[in-house]
CSV table of C-alpha atoms in Angstrom, one decimal:
chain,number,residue,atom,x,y,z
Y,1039,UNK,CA,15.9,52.9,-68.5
Y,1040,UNK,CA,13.9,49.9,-68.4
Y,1041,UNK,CA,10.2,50.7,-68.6
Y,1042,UNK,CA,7.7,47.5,-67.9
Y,1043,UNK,CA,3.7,48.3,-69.8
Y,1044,UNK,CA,1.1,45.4,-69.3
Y,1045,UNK,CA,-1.5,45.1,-71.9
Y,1046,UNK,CA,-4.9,43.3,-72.1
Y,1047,UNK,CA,-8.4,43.8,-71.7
Y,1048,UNK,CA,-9.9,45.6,-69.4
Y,1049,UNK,CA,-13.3,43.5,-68.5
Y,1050,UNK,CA,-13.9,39.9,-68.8
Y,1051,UNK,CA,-16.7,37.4,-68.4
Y,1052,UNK,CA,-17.2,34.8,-65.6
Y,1053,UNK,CA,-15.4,31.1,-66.9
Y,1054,UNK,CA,-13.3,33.0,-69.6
Y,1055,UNK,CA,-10.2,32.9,-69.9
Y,1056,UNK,CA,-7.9,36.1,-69.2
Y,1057,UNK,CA,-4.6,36.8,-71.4
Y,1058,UNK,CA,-2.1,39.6,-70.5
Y,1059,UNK,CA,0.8,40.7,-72.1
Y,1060,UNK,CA,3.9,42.5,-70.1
Y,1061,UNK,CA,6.1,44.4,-72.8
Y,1062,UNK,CA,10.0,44.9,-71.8
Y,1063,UNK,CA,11.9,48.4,-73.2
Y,1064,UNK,CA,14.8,49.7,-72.8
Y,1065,UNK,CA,16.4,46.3,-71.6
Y,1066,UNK,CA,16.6,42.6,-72.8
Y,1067,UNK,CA,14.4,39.8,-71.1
Y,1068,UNK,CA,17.0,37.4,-72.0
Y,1069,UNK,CA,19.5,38.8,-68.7
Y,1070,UNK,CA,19.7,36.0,-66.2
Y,1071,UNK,CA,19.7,38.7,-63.7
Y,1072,UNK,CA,16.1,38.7,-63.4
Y,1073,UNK,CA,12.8,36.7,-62.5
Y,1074,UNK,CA,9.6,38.4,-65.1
Y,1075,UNK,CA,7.2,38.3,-62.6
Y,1076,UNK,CA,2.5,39.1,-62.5
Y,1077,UNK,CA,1.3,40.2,-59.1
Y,1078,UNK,CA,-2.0,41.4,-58.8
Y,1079,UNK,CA,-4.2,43.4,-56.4
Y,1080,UNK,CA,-8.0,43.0,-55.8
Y,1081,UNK,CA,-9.6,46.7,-55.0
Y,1082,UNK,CA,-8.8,48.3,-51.6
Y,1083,UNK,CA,-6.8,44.9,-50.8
Y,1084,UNK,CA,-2.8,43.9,-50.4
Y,1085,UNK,CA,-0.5,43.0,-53.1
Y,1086,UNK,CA,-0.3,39.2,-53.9
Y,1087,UNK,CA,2.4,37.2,-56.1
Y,1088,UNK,CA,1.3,35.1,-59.0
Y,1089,UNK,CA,4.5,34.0,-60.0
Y,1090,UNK,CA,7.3,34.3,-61.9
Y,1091,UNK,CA,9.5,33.5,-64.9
Y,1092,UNK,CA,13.2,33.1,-66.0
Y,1093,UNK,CA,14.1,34.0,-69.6
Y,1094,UNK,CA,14.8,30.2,-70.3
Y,1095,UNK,CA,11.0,29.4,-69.8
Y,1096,UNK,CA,11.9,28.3,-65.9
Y,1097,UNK,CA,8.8,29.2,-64.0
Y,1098,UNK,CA,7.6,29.5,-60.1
Y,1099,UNK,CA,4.3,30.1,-58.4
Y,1100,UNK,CA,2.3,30.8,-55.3
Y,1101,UNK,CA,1.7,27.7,-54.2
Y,1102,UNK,CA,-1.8,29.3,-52.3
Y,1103,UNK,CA,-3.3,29.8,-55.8
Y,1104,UNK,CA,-5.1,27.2,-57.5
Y,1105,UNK,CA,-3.6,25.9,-60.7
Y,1106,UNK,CA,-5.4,28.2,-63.1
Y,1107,UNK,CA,-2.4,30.5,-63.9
Y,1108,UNK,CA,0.2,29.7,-66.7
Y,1109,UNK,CA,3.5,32.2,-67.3
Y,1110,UNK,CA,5.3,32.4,-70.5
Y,1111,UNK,CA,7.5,34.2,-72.5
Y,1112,UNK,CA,8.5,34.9,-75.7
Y,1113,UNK,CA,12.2,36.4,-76.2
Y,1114,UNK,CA,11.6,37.8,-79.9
Y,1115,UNK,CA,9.1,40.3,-78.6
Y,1116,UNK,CA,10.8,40.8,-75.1
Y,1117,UNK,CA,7.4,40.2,-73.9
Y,1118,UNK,CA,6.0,37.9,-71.2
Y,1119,UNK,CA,2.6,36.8,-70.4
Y,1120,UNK,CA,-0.1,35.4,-67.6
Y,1121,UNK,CA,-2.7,33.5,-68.6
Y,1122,UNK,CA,-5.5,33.0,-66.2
Y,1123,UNK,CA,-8.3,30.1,-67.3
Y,1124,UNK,CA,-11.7,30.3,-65.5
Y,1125,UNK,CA,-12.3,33.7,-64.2
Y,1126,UNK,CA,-14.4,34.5,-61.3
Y,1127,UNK,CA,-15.0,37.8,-59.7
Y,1128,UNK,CA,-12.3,36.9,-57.1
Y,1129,UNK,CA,-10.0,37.8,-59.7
Y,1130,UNK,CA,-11.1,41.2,-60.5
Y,1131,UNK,CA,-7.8,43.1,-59.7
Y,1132,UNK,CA,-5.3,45.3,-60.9
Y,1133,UNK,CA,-2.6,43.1,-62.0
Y,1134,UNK,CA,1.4,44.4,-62.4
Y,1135,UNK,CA,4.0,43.0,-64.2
Y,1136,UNK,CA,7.3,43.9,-62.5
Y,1137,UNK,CA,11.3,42.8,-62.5
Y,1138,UNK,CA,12.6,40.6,-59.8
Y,1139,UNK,CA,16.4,41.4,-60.0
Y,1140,UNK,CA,18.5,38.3,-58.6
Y,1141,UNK,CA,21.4,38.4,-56.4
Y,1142,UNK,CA,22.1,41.0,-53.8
Y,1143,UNK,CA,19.2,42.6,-54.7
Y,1144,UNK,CA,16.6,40.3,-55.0
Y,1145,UNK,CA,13.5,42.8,-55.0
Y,1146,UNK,CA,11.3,44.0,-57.5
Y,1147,UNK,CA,12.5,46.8,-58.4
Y,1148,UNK,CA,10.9,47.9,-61.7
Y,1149,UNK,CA,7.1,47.9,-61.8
Y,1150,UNK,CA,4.5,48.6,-64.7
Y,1151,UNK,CA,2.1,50.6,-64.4
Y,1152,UNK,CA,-0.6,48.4,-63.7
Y,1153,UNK,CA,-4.1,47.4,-65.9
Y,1154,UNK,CA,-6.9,46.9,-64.0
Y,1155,UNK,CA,-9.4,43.7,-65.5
Y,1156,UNK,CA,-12.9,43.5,-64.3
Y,1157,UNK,CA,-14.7,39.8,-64.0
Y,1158,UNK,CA,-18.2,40.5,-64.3
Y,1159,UNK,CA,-21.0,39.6,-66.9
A,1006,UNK,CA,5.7,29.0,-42.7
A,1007,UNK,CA,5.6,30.9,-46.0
A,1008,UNK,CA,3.4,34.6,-43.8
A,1009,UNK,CA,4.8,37.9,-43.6
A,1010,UNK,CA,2.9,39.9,-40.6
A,1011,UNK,CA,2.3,43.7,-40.6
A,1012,UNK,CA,0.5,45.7,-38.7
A,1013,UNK,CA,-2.1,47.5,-40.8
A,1014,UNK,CA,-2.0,51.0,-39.9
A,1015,UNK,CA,0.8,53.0,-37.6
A,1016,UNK,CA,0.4,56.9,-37.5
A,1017,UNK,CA,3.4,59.2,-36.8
A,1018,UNK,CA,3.8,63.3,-36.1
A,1019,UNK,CA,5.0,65.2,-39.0
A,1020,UNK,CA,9.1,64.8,-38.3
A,1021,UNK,CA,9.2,62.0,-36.1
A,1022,UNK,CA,10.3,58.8,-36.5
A,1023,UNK,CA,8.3,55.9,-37.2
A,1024,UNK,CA,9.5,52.2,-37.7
A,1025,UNK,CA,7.0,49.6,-39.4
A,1026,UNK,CA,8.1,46.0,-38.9
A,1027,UNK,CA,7.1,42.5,-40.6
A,1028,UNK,CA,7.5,39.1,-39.3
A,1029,UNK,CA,7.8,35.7,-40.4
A,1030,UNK,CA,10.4,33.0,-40.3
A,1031,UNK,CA,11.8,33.3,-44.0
A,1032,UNK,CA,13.1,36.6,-42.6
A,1033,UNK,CA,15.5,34.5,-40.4
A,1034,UNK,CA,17.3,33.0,-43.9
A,1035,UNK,CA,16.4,36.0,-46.2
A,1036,UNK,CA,16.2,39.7,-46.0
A,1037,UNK,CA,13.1,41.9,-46.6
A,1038,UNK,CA,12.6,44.1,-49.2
A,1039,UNK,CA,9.8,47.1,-48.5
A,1040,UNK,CA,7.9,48.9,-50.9
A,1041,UNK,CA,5.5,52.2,-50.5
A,1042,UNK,CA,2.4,52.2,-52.6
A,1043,UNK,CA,0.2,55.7,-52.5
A,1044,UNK,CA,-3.3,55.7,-53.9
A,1045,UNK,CA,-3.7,54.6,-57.5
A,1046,UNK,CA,-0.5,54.2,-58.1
A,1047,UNK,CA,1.9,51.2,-58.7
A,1048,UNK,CA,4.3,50.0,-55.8
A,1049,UNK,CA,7.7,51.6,-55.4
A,1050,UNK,CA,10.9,50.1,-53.7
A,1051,UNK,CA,12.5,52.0,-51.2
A,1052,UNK,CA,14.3,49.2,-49.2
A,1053,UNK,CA,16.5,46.1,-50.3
A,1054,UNK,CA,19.4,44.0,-48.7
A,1055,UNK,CA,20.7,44.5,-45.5
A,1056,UNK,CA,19.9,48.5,-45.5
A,1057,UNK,CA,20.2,49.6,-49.3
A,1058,UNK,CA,18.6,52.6,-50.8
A,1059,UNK,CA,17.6,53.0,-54.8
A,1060,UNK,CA,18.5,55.8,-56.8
A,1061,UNK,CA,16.7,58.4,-55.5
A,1062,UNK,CA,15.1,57.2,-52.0
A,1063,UNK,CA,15.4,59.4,-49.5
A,1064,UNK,CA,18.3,58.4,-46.8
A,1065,UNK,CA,15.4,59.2,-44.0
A,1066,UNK,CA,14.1,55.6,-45.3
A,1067,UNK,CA,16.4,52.5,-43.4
A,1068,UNK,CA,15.5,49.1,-42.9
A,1069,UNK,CA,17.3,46.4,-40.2
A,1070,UNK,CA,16.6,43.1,-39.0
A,1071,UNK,CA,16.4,41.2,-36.4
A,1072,UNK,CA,15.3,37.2,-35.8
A,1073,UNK,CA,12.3,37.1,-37.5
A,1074,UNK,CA,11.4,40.8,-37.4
A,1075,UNK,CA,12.4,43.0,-40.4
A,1076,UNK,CA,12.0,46.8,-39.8
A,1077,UNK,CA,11.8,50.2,-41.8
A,1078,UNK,CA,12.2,52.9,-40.1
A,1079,UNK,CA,11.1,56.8,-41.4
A,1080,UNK,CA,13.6,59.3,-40.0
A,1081,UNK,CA,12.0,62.6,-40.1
A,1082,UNK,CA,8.7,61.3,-41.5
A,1083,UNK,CA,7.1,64.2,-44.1
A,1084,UNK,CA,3.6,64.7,-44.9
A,1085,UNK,CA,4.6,63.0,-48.7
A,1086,UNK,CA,5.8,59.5,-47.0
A,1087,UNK,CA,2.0,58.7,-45.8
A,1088,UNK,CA,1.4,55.9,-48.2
A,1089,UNK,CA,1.0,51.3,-47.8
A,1090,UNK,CA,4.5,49.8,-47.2
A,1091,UNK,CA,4.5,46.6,-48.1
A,1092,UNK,CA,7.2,44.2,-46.9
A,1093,UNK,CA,8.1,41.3,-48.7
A,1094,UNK,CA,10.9,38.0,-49.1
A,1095,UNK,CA,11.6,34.9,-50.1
A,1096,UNK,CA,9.4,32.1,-48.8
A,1097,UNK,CA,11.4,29.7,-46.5
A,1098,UNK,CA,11.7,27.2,-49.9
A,1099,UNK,CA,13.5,29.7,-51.5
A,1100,UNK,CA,11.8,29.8,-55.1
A,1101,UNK,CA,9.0,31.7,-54.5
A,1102,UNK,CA,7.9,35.2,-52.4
A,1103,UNK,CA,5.9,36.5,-50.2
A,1104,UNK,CA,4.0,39.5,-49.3
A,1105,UNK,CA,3.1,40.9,-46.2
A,1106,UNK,CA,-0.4,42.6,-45.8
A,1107,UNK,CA,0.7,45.8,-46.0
A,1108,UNK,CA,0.9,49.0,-43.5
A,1109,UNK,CA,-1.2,52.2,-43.7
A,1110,UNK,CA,1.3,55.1,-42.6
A,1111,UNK,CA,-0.3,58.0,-41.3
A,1112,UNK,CA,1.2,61.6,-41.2
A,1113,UNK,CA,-0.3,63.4,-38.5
């Protein structure tokens, strides 16, 4: 079955930049049945979408977040990534990768596991 | 409006029913989808569509809608279904989503 595993570091510094990898098995990230999508979740908070991104590089975000987030993804590794430029402690989190299947489904219905990044000096 | 509204915390009797609803206008165009999140532990779906089920979801877990008011409902809630449902749908643009804040479910 497909199985969704973020990747990245753990703790970053204030004004870095944060880079986080999302690695697909078990299925291909070239379907067009499915939007790639980064949510995150700041301690004892809700969950809140980043964005999202098609296989063919198409891309959609939350329009409430500042510019600072770029989705990509890179079909040879069946990986996709979120990187996030200027880091504050607002966006110490746990952050998900998860699927967004289209059409009567339309819900995310494969998560990862999580990896939880830290902004702090 | 792009908002999803939950109430944050509803509490229940072990084996009653419960229902936990969400509200906002992109519910009128699009269905919700609800997912239960326990403590340090990723979300899980339990609700798409008009009432649909995944593999291996209880069928004491429905969901309906109404308006601008989706609703899940716990049939029979057990002690293990105490846990954050969050609901969630397209915004009313179509090309992104939306969260709700998310409801605590107490077992009592």
């Amino acid at each position: 079955q497909v199985q969704l595993q973020e990747s990245g570091p753990g703790l970053v510094k204030p004004s870095q930049t944060l880079s986080l990898t999302c690695t697909v098995s078990g299925g291909s990230i070239s379907s067009g049945d499915y939007y790639w999508s980064w949510i995150r979740q700041p301690p004892g908070r809700g969950l809140e979408w980043i964005g999202y991104i098609y296989y063919s590089g198409n891309t959609y975000y939350n329009p409430s977040l500042k510019s600072r987030f770029t989705i990509s993804v890179d079909t040879s590794k069946n990986q996709f990534s979120l990187r996030l430029t200027s880091v504050t402690a607002a966006d110490t989190a746990v952050y998900y990768c998860a699927r967004r299947t289209l059409g009567q489904r339309d819900a995310f219905d494969i998560w990862g596991q999580g990896t939880m990044v830290t902004v702090s000096s | 409006s792009s908002e999803l509204t939950q109430d944050p915390a509803v509490s229940v009797a072990l084996g009653q029913t419960v229902r936990i609803t969400c509200q906002g206008d992109s519910l009128r165009i699009y269905y919700a989808s609800w997912y239960q999140q326990k403590p340090g532990q990723a979300p899980v779906l339990v609700i798409y569509g008009k009432n649909n089920r995944p593999s291996g979801i209880p069928d004491r877990f429905s969901g309906s809608s109404s308006g601008n008011t989706a609703s899940l409902t716990i049939t029979g809630a057990q002690a293990e279904d105490e846990a954050v449902y969050y609901c969630n749908s397209r915004a009313s643009n179509g090309n992104q989503v939306v969260f709700g804040g998310g409801t605590r479910l107490t077992v009592l």
